Amino acid sequence: MPEASLTGEVHERADGNVFSLFEAAAVANAERPFLVVPGGPLLTYGGMLAETARAAAWLRWLGVDRGDRVLVQVHKSPAAVVLYLACIRAGAAFVPLNTAYQAKELDYFVADSDPALIVASPGLSAEVVESDRPRIALRGDLEAAPWASAVDLLGTVAVAPSDCAAILYTSGTTGRSKGAVLTHGNLSSNVEVLGRAWRWQEDDVLLHALPIFHVHGLFVALHCALLHASPILFHERFEPAAVLRDLPAATVFMGVPTFYTRLLAEPALDVDVCRGVRLFVSGSAPLLDATFDEFAERTGHTILERYGMTEALMVTSNPYDGPRIAGSVGPPLSGISVRVVADGHPATANQPGVLEIKGPNLFSGYWRNPDKTAEDHTADGFFVSGDIATIDEAGFVRIVGRSKDLIISGGYNIYPKEVEMAVDALEGVAESAVIGIAHRDFGEGVVAVIVRAPGSDLRPEAVRSALATELAAFKRPKMVVIVDELPRNAMGKVQKAELRERYKDAFAAG
Ligand code: MLC
Ligand code: AMP
């Protein structure tokens, strides 16, 4: 807890910084491997402390002060991990962006986050996005890192737990992204709760194959390992064959459901390969019962499904001990409250309604957007998730739908409104409706239903290629359908449910 003075003011303390948790574990286990890549350990925990101190001092030297934003679009690499840790260690706010974003998508993030520094991997859009802010190129290996020759070191900066550690952008139903401000207190409390809930042990070895620009790879996977100074088998991207190669050396694996369906497609996935693993975690999108069952059959492991979101980090988890129920995301984690509200009233057991969340995990608000922050909170401080859920008599939550118009594809969120705006701006388009349809690989796949402008002969392939510079590849429609008109109700509102029904088998073959 922060120290309060007699005036009630909150003081900064070194242990208010989430990095202090990682530092304590690293100091006690300095010789232990931190990042392990094929060929052997790349960095020990002691090395991590030295590298992040050097990188933090380098950030200061570049003029990045406590509270400043560092906008980062970089490939996953050891240097990217060190950069992240150095930012929080220096008290700066880390603002990671999906590597798939195009330059046009980046303009908004640069303007909105008002960064003191932009860091870009060569070849990614952040390298070319227009900005008057200082910009640094980051290559993956540590020897070539821009701080490699820095001589100064910076220790962990004292911050208040309410200080911003990171801003993660999440799209909105209006098509405009909002930056969720996550505090040091949010990150500390969530990782401590997860460590206990999942019985994290010092001799755990994490196989890390998730991207590190989202909550799952960054704050769940990476933080759990850092809190316990556990070695990380570091994969720069998810490749099923590489995962199967390294799984025998791991004890914990985390993934989105697409990871599990792709692993199941590998004949080599069996009991033997998974023998050393004690925990498989799934989240970020619904895990199908069929995947849960097939994985149990093939490997003898019941996947532990948990539920979270950018604004609230991890919220619920199936139990480590006790039944892990397919289709359920488990009860709330310790210290976190959830409730379901149906038509403005508390729902009864198993009655669907909107899930609301409260606890130390909850973000402090949307960056420079108090109106949206207020809109998404109730008067008594619960965050309105936009997910439709039920809670049963035993307190187990099921996510049964969404009140927000959102598509989750391979664990990435896609807001139809944003895609519709990009499609509607194309020459030859009169209007469009974008929907998510069941997809065997990605869970949901994006379908754009388009009405052409009078006289236009626009073809589906032309729509896809025209979007290549407008939208990240994962947001682009996997299928484009041209129709004469969109179905509307009496109020003139497009009937997306009807379109979803009409095209429900769009990806049935693939
Ligand atoms: C890639 N593509 C996708 C896609 N990923 N399309 C839709 N949805 C996705 N998720 C595109 C590619 O750009 C390419 O397009 C085509 O699909 C085939 O790509 P691929 O080679 O099969 O994709 P790959 O690079 O292997 O990536 C797939 C993936 C990746 C599943 C490994 O999407 C991934 O790492 N997902 C994890 C997302 C994640 O970490 N979510 C956590 C959010 S946190 P084209 O046009 O070039 O053919 C959160 C909170 C919480 O939600 O609770 O955790
Ligand atoms: P994001 O904004 O990227 O953090 O995505 C958060 C959203 O992912 C949540 O609001 C849910 O809709 C969804 N989500 C996360 N975990 C699960 C899960 N286990 N089951 C179903 N949906 C999930």
CSV table of N, CA and C in Angstrom, one decimal, residues 265-386:
chain,number,residue,atom,x,y,z
A,265,ALA,N,-3.4,-29.9,-34.4
A,265,ALA,CA,-3.3,-30.3,-35.8
A,265,ALA,C,-1.9,-31.0,-36.0
A,266,GLU,N,-1.1,-30.9,-35.0
A,266,GLU,CA,0.3,-31.6,-35.1
A,266,GLU,C,0.2,-33.0,-34.6
A,267,PRO,N,0.5,-34.0,-35.5
A,267,PRO,CA,0.4,-35.4,-35.1
A,267,PRO,C,1.3,-35.7,-33.9
A,268,ALA,N,2.4,-34.9,-33.7
A,268,ALA,CA,3.4,-35.2,-32.6
A,268,ALA,C,2.9,-34.8,-31.2
A,269,LEU,N,1.7,-34.1,-31.2
A,269,LEU,CA,1.2,-33.7,-29.8
A,269,LEU,C,0.7,-34.9,-29.2
A,270,ASP,N,1.3,-35.3,-28.1
A,270,ASP,CA,0.8,-36.5,-27.3
A,270,ASP,C,1.2,-36.4,-25.8
A,271,VAL,N,0.9,-37.4,-25.1
A,271,VAL,CA,1.1,-37.4,-23.6
A,271,VAL,C,2.6,-37.2,-23.3
A,272,ASP,N,3.4,-37.9,-24.1
A,272,ASP,CA,4.9,-37.8,-23.8
A,272,ASP,C,5.4,-36.4,-23.9
A,273,VAL,N,5.0,-35.7,-25.0
A,273,VAL,CA,5.6,-34.4,-25.2
A,273,VAL,C,5.2,-33.4,-24.1
A,274,CYS,N,4.0,-33.7,-23.5
A,274,CYS,CA,3.5,-32.8,-22.4
A,274,CYS,C,3.8,-33.3,-21.0
A,275,ARG,N,4.6,-34.3,-20.9
A,275,ARG,CA,4.7,-35.0,-19.6
A,275,ARG,C,5.2,-34.0,-18.5
A,276,GLY,N,6.2,-33.1,-18.9
A,276,GLY,CA,6.8,-32.2,-17.9
A,276,GLY,C,5.9,-31.0,-17.6
A,277,VAL,N,4.9,-30.8,-18.3
A,277,VAL,CA,4.1,-29.6,-18.2
A,277,VAL,C,3.1,-29.8,-17.0
A,278,ARG,N,3.0,-28.8,-16.1
A,278,ARG,CA,2.0,-28.9,-15.1
A,278,ARG,C,0.8,-28.0,-15.3
A,279,LEU,N,0.9,-27.0,-16.3
A,279,LEU,CA,-0.2,-26.1,-16.5
A,279,LEU,C,-0.2,-25.6,-17.9
A,280,PHE,N,-1.4,-25.8,-18.5
A,280,PHE,CA,-1.7,-25.2,-19.8
A,280,PHE,C,-2.8,-24.1,-19.6
A,281,VAL,N,-2.6,-22.9,-19.9
A,281,VAL,CA,-3.5,-21.8,-19.7
A,281,VAL,C,-4.1,-21.4,-21.1
A,282,SER,N,-5.4,-21.1,-21.1
A,282,SER,CA,-5.9,-20.5,-22.4
A,282,SER,C,-6.7,-19.3,-22.0
A,283,GLY,N,-6.7,-18.3,-22.9
A,283,GLY,CA,-7.5,-17.1,-22.6
A,283,GLY,C,-7.5,-16.1,-23.8
A,284,SER,N,-8.1,-15.0,-23.7
A,284,SER,CA,-8.2,-13.9,-24.7
A,284,SER,C,-9.4,-14.1,-25.7
A,285,ALA,N,-9.9,-15.3,-25.7
A,285,ALA,CA,-11.0,-15.6,-26.6
A,285,ALA,C,-11.7,-16.9,-26.1
A,286,PRO,N,-12.9,-17.2,-26.5
A,286,PRO,CA,-13.5,-18.4,-26.0
A,286,PRO,C,-12.8,-19.7,-26.4
A,287,LEU,N,-12.6,-20.6,-25.5
A,287,LEU,CA,-12.0,-21.9,-25.9
A,287,LEU,C,-13.2,-22.8,-26.1
A,288,LEU,N,-13.3,-23.4,-27.3
A,288,LEU,CA,-14.4,-24.3,-27.6
A,288,LEU,C,-14.3,-25.6,-26.8
A,289,ASP,N,-15.5,-26.1,-26.4
A,289,ASP,CA,-15.5,-27.4,-25.6
A,289,ASP,C,-14.7,-28.5,-26.4
A,290,ALA,N,-14.9,-28.5,-27.7
A,290,ALA,CA,-14.3,-29.5,-28.5
A,290,ALA,C,-12.8,-29.5,-28.4
A,291,THR,N,-12.2,-28.2,-28.3
A,291,THR,CA,-10.7,-28.1,-28.2
A,291,THR,C,-10.3,-28.6,-26.8
A,292,PHE,N,-11.1,-28.2,-25.8
A,292,PHE,CA,-10.8,-28.6,-24.4
A,292,PHE,C,-10.8,-30.1,-24.3
A,293,ASP,N,-11.8,-30.7,-24.9
A,293,ASP,CA,-11.9,-32.2,-24.8
A,293,ASP,C,-10.9,-32.9,-25.6
A,294,GLU,N,-10.6,-32.4,-26.8
A,294,GLU,CA,-9.6,-33.1,-27.6
A,294,GLU,C,-8.2,-33.0,-27.0
A,295,PHE,N,-8.0,-31.8,-26.4
A,295,PHE,CA,-6.6,-31.7,-25.8
A,295,PHE,C,-6.5,-32.6,-24.6
A,296,ALA,N,-7.5,-32.8,-23.9
A,296,ALA,CA,-7.5,-33.7,-22.7
A,296,ALA,C,-7.2,-35.1,-23.2
A,297,GLU,N,-7.9,-35.5,-24.2
A,297,GLU,CA,-7.8,-36.8,-24.8
A,297,GLU,C,-6.4,-37.1,-25.3
A,298,ARG,N,-5.9,-36.1,-26.0
A,298,ARG,CA,-4.5,-36.3,-26.6
A,298,ARG,C,-3.4,-36.3,-25.7
A,299,THR,N,-3.5,-35.4,-24.6
A,299,THR,CA,-2.4,-35.1,-23.8
A,299,THR,C,-2.5,-35.5,-22.3
A,300,GLY,N,-3.8,-35.7,-21.9
A,300,GLY,CA,-4.1,-36.0,-20.5
A,300,GLY,C,-4.2,-34.7,-19.7
A,301,HIS,N,-4.1,-33.5,-20.3
A,301,HIS,CA,-4.2,-32.3,-19.6
A,301,HIS,C,-5.5,-31.6,-19.8
A,302,THR,N,-6.0,-31.0,-18.6
A,302,THR,CA,-7.2,-30.2,-18.8
A,302,THR,C,-6.7,-28.7,-18.8
A,303,ILE,N,-7.0,-28.1,-19.9
A,303,ILE,CA,-6.6,-26.7,-20.1
A,303,ILE,C,-7.3,-25.8,-19.0
A,304,LEU,N,-6.5,-24.9,-18.4
A,304,LEU,CA,-7.1,-24.0,-17.4
A,304,LEU,C,-7.5,-22.7,-18.2
A,305,GLU,N,-8.8,-22.5,-18.3
A,305,GLU,CA,-9.3,-21.3,-19.0
A,305,GLU,C,-9.5,-20.1,-18.0
A,306,ARG,N,-9.0,-19.0,-18.4
A,306,ARG,CA,-9.2,-17.8,-17.6
A,306,ARG,C,-9.7,-16.7,-18.4
A,307,TYR,N,-10.3,-15.6,-17.8
A,307,TYR,CA,-10.9,-14.5,-18.5
A,307,TYR,C,-10.3,-13.2,-18.1
A,308,GLY,N,-10.0,-12.3,-19.1
A,308,GLY,CA,-9.5,-11.0,-18.7
A,308,GLY,C,-9.8,-10.1,-19.8
A,309,MET,N,-9.3,-8.8,-19.6
A,309,MET,CA,-9.4,-7.8,-20.7
A,309,MET,C,-8.4,-6.7,-20.4
A,310,THR,N,-8.1,-6.0,-21.4
A,310,THR,CA,-7.1,-4.9,-21.3
A,310,THR,C,-7.3,-4.0,-20.1
A,311,GLU,N,-8.6,-3.6,-19.9
A,311,GLU,CA,-8.9,-2.6,-18.9
A,311,GLU,C,-8.9,-3.2,-17.5
A,312,ALA,N,-8.9,-4.6,-17.4
A,312,ALA,CA,-9.1,-5.2,-16.0
A,312,ALA,C,-8.1,-6.3,-15.8
A,313,LEU,N,-7.1,-6.5,-16.7
A,313,LEU,CA,-6.1,-7.6,-16.6
A,313,LEU,C,-6.9,-8.9,-16.3
A,314,MET,N,-6.3,-9.8,-15.5
A,314,MET,CA,-7.0,-11.0,-15.3
A,314,MET,C,-8.1,-10.9,-14.3
A,315,VAL,N,-9.3,-11.5,-14.6
A,315,VAL,CA,-10.5,-11.2,-13.8
A,315,VAL,C,-11.0,-12.5,-13.1
A,316,THR,N,-11.1,-13.6,-13.9
A,316,THR,CA,-11.5,-14.9,-13.3
A,316,THR,C,-10.6,-16.0,-13.8
A,317,SER,N,-10.6,-17.1,-13.1
A,317,SER,CA,-9.8,-18.2,-13.5
A,317,SER,C,-10.4,-19.5,-13.0
A,318,ASN,N,-10.4,-20.5,-13.9
A,318,ASN,CA,-10.8,-21.8,-13.4
A,318,ASN,C,-9.8,-22.2,-12.3
A,319,PRO,N,-10.2,-23.1,-11.4
A,319,PRO,CA,-9.3,-23.4,-10.2
A,319,PRO,C,-8.1,-24.2,-10.7
A,320,TYR,N,-6.9,-24.0,-10.0
A,320,TYR,CA,-5.8,-24.8,-10.2
A,320,TYR,C,-6.1,-26.2,-9.7
A,321,ASP,N,-6.5,-26.3,-8.4
A,321,ASP,CA,-7.0,-27.5,-7.8
A,321,ASP,C,-8.5,-27.5,-8.0
A,322,GLY,N,-9.1,-28.6,-8.2
A,322,GLY,CA,-10.6,-28.6,-8.3
A,322,GLY,C,-11.0,-28.6,-9.8
A,323,PRO,N,-12.3,-28.6,-10.0
A,323,PRO,CA,-12.7,-28.8,-11.4
A,323,PRO,C,-12.5,-27.7,-12.3
A,324,ARG,N,-11.9,-27.9,-13.5
A,324,ARG,CA,-11.8,-26.9,-14.5
A,324,ARG,C,-12.9,-27.3,-15.5
A,325,ILE,N,-13.9,-26.4,-15.6
A,325,ILE,CA,-15.1,-26.7,-16.4
A,325,ILE,C,-15.0,-26.1,-17.8
A,326,ALA,N,-15.2,-27.0,-18.8
A,326,ALA,CA,-15.2,-26.5,-20.2
A,326,ALA,C,-16.3,-25.5,-20.4
A,327,GLY,N,-16.0,-24.4,-21.0
A,327,GLY,CA,-17.1,-23.4,-21.3
A,327,GLY,C,-17.2,-22.4,-20.2
A,328,SER,N,-16.6,-22.7,-19.0
A,328,SER,CA,-16.6,-21.7,-18.0
A,328,SER,C,-15.2,-21.1,-17.8
A,329,VAL,N,-15.2,-19.8,-17.3
A,329,VAL,CA,-13.9,-19.2,-17.1
A,329,VAL,C,-13.6,-19.1,-15.6
A,330,GLY,N,-14.4,-19.8,-14.8
A,330,GLY,CA,-14.1,-19.9,-13.4
A,330,GLY,C,-14.6,-18.8,-12.6
A,331,PRO,N,-14.4,-18.8,-11.3
A,331,PRO,CA,-14.8,-17.8,-10.4
A,331,PRO,C,-13.8,-16.6,-10.4
A,332,PRO,N,-14.2,-15.4,-9.8
A,332,PRO,CA,-13.2,-14.3,-9.8
A,332,PRO,C,-12.0,-14.6,-9.0
A,333,LEU,N,-10.9,-14.0,-9.5
A,333,LEU,CA,-9.6,-14.2,-8.7
A,333,LEU,C,-9.7,-13.5,-7.4
A,334,SER,N,-8.8,-13.8,-6.5
A,334,SER,CA,-8.9,-13.3,-5.1
A,334,SER,C,-8.8,-11.7,-5.1
A,335,GLY,N,-9.7,-11.1,-4.4
A,335,GLY,CA,-9.7,-9.7,-4.2
A,335,GLY,C,-10.5,-8.9,-5.3
A,336,ILE,N,-11.0,-9.7,-6.3
A,336,ILE,CA,-11.8,-9.1,-7.5
A,336,ILE,C,-13.2,-9.4,-7.3
A,337,SER,N,-14.1,-8.4,-7.6
A,337,SER,CA,-15.5,-8.6,-7.5
A,337,SER,C,-16.1,-8.6,-8.9
A,338,VAL,N,-17.0,-9.5,-9.2
A,338,VAL,CA,-17.7,-9.5,-10.4
A,338,VAL,C,-19.2,-9.6,-10.1
A,339,ARG,N,-20.0,-9.0,-11.0
A,339,ARG,CA,-21.5,-9.2,-10.9
A,339,ARG,C,-22.1,-9.1,-12.3
A,340,VAL,N,-23.3,-9.7,-12.4
A,340,VAL,CA,-23.9,-9.7,-13.7
A,340,VAL,C,-25.2,-8.8,-13.5
A,341,VAL,N,-25.4,-7.9,-14.4
A,341,VAL,CA,-26.5,-7.0,-14.3
A,341,VAL,C,-27.4,-7.2,-15.6
A,342,ALA,N,-28.7,-7.5,-15.3
A,342,ALA,CA,-29.6,-7.7,-16.4
A,342,ALA,C,-30.7,-6.7,-16.3
A,343,ASP,N,-31.0,-5.9,-17.3
A,343,ASP,CA,-32.0,-4.9,-17.3
A,343,ASP,C,-31.9,-4.0,-16.1
A,344,GLY,N,-30.7,-3.7,-15.7
A,344,GLY,CA,-30.5,-2.7,-14.6
A,344,GLY,C,-30.6,-3.3,-13.2
A,345,HIS,N,-30.8,-4.7,-13.2
A,345,HIS,CA,-30.9,-5.3,-11.8
A,345,HIS,C,-29.9,-6.4,-11.7
A,346,PRO,N,-29.5,-6.8,-10.5
A,346,PRO,CA,-28.6,-7.9,-10.3
A,346,PRO,C,-29.2,-9.2,-10.9
A,347,ALA,N,-28.5,-9.9,-11.7
A,347,ALA,CA,-29.0,-11.1,-12.3
A,347,ALA,C,-29.1,-12.2,-11.2
A,348,THR,N,-30.1,-13.1,-11.5
A,348,THR,CA,-30.1,-14.3,-10.6
A,348,THR,C,-29.1,-15.4,-11.2
A,349,ALA,N,-29.0,-16.4,-10.4
A,349,ALA,CA,-28.0,-17.5,-10.8
A,349,ALA,C,-28.3,-17.9,-12.3
A,350,ASN,N,-27.3,-18.0,-13.1
A,350,ASN,CA,-27.4,-18.4,-14.5
A,350,ASN,C,-28.2,-17.5,-15.4
A,351,GLN,N,-28.6,-16.4,-14.9
A,351,GLN,CA,-29.3,-15.4,-15.8
A,351,GLN,C,-28.3,-14.6,-16.6
A,352,PRO,N,-28.4,-14.5,-17.9
A,352,PRO,CA,-27.4,-13.7,-18.6
A,352,PRO,C,-27.6,-12.2,-18.4
A,353,GLY,N,-26.5,-11.5,-18.4
A,353,GLY,CA,-26.5,-10.0,-18.3
A,353,GLY,C,-25.1,-9.5,-18.5
A,354,VAL,N,-24.9,-8.2,-18.4
A,354,VAL,CA,-23.6,-7.6,-18.6
A,354,VAL,C,-22.7,-7.8,-17.4
A,355,LEU,N,-21.5,-8.3,-17.6
A,355,LEU,CA,-20.6,-8.5,-16.5
A,355,LEU,C,-19.9,-7.2,-16.1
A,356,GLU,N,-19.9,-6.9,-14.8
A,356,GLU,CA,-19.3,-5.7,-14.3
A,356,GLU,C,-18.2,-6.2,-13.3
A,357,ILE,N,-17.1,-5.4,-13.3
A,357,ILE,CA,-15.9,-5.8,-12.6
A,357,ILE,C,-15.4,-4.7,-11.7
A,358,LYS,N,-14.9,-5.1,-10.5
A,358,LYS,CA,-14.3,-4.1,-9.6
A,358,LYS,C,-13.1,-4.7,-8.9
A,359,GLY,N,-12.1,-4.0,-8.6
A,359,GLY,CA,-11.0,-4.5,-7.8
A,359,GLY,C,-9.7,-3.8,-8.1
A,360,PRO,N,-8.6,-4.2,-7.4
A,360,PRO,CA,-7.3,-3.5,-7.6
A,360,PRO,C,-6.7,-3.7,-9.0
A,361,ASN,N,-7.3,-4.7,-9.8
A,361,ASN,CA,-6.9,-5.0,-11.2
A,361,ASN,C,-7.4,-3.9,-12.1
A,362,LEU,N,-8.4,-3.1,-11.7
A,362,LEU,CA,-9.1,-2.2,-12.7
A,362,LEU,C,-8.2,-1.0,-13.1
A,363,PHE,N,-8.1,-0.8,-14.4
A,363,PHE,CA,-7.3,0.4,-14.9
A,363,PHE,C,-7.8,1.7,-14.3
A,364,SER,N,-6.9,2.7,-14.4
A,364,SER,CA,-7.3,4.0,-13.8
A,364,SER,C,-8.1,4.9,-14.7
A,365,GLY,N,-8.3,4.5,-15.9
A,365,GLY,CA,-9.1,5.2,-16.8
A,365,GLY,C,-8.6,5.3,-18.2
A,366,TYR,N,-9.3,5.8,-19.2
A,366,TYR,CA,-8.8,6.0,-20.5
A,366,TYR,C,-8.0,7.2,-20.6
A,367,TRP,N,-6.9,7.1,-21.3
A,367,TRP,CA,-5.9,8.2,-21.4
A,367,TRP,C,-6.5,9.4,-22.0
A,368,ARG,N,-6.5,10.5,-21.2
A,368,ARG,CA,-7.0,11.8,-21.7
A,368,ARG,C,-8.4,11.7,-22.2
A,369,ASN,N,-9.2,10.9,-21.6
A,369,ASN,CA,-10.6,10.7,-22.1
A,369,ASN,C,-11.5,10.4,-20.9
A,370,PRO,N,-11.7,11.5,-20.0
A,370,PRO,CA,-12.5,11.3,-18.8
A,370,PRO,C,-14.0,10.9,-19.1
A,371,ASP,N,-14.5,11.4,-20.3
A,371,ASP,CA,-15.9,11.2,-20.6
A,371,ASP,C,-16.1,9.7,-20.8
A,372,LYS,N,-15.2,9.1,-21.6
A,372,LYS,CA,-15.4,7.7,-21.9
A,372,LYS,C,-15.1,6.8,-20.6
A,373,THR,N,-14.2,7.3,-19.8
A,373,THR,CA,-14.0,6.6,-18.6
A,373,THR,C,-15.2,6.6,-17.7
A,374,ALA,N,-15.9,7.7,-17.6
A,374,ALA,CA,-17.1,7.8,-16.8
A,374,ALA,C,-18.2,7.0,-17.4
A,375,GLU,N,-18.3,7.0,-18.7
A,375,GLU,CA,-19.4,6.3,-19.4
A,375,GLU,C,-19.3,4.8,-19.1
A,376,ASP,N,-18.1,4.2,-19.0
A,376,ASP,CA,-17.9,2.8,-18.8
A,376,ASP,C,-17.8,2.3,-17.4
A,377,HIS,N,-18.1,3.2,-16.4
A,377,HIS,CA,-18.1,2.9,-15.0
A,377,HIS,C,-19.5,3.2,-14.4
A,378,THR,N,-19.9,2.3,-13.5
A,378,THR,CA,-21.1,2.6,-12.8
A,378,THR,C,-20.8,3.6,-11.6
A,379,ALA,N,-21.9,4.1,-11.0
A,379,ALA,CA,-21.7,5.0,-9.9
A,379,ALA,C,-21.0,4.4,-8.8
A,380,ASP,N,-21.1,3.1,-8.6
A,380,ASP,CA,-20.4,2.5,-7.4
A,380,ASP,C,-19.0,1.9,-7.9
A,381,GLY,N,-18.5,2.4,-9.0
A,381,GLY,CA,-17.1,2.0,-9.3
A,381,GLY,C,-16.9,0.7,-10.0
A,382,PHE,N,-17.9,0.1,-10.5
A,382,PHE,CA,-17.7,-1.1,-11.3
A,382,PHE,C,-17.4,-0.7,-12.8
A,383,PHE,N,-16.6,-1.5,-13.5
A,383,PHE,CA,-16.3,-1.3,-14.9
A,383,PHE,C,-17.3,-2.2,-15.7
A,384,VAL,N,-17.9,-1.6,-16.6
A,384,VAL,CA,-18.9,-2.3,-17.4
A,384,VAL,C,-18.2,-3.0,-18.6
A,385,SER,N,-18.0,-4.3,-18.6
A,385,SER,CA,-17.1,-5.0,-19.5
A,385,SER,C,-17.6,-5.0,-20.9
A,386,GLY,N,-18.9,-5.1,-21.1
A,386,GLY,CA,-19.4,-5.3,-22.5
A,386,GLY,C,-19.5,-6.7,-22.8
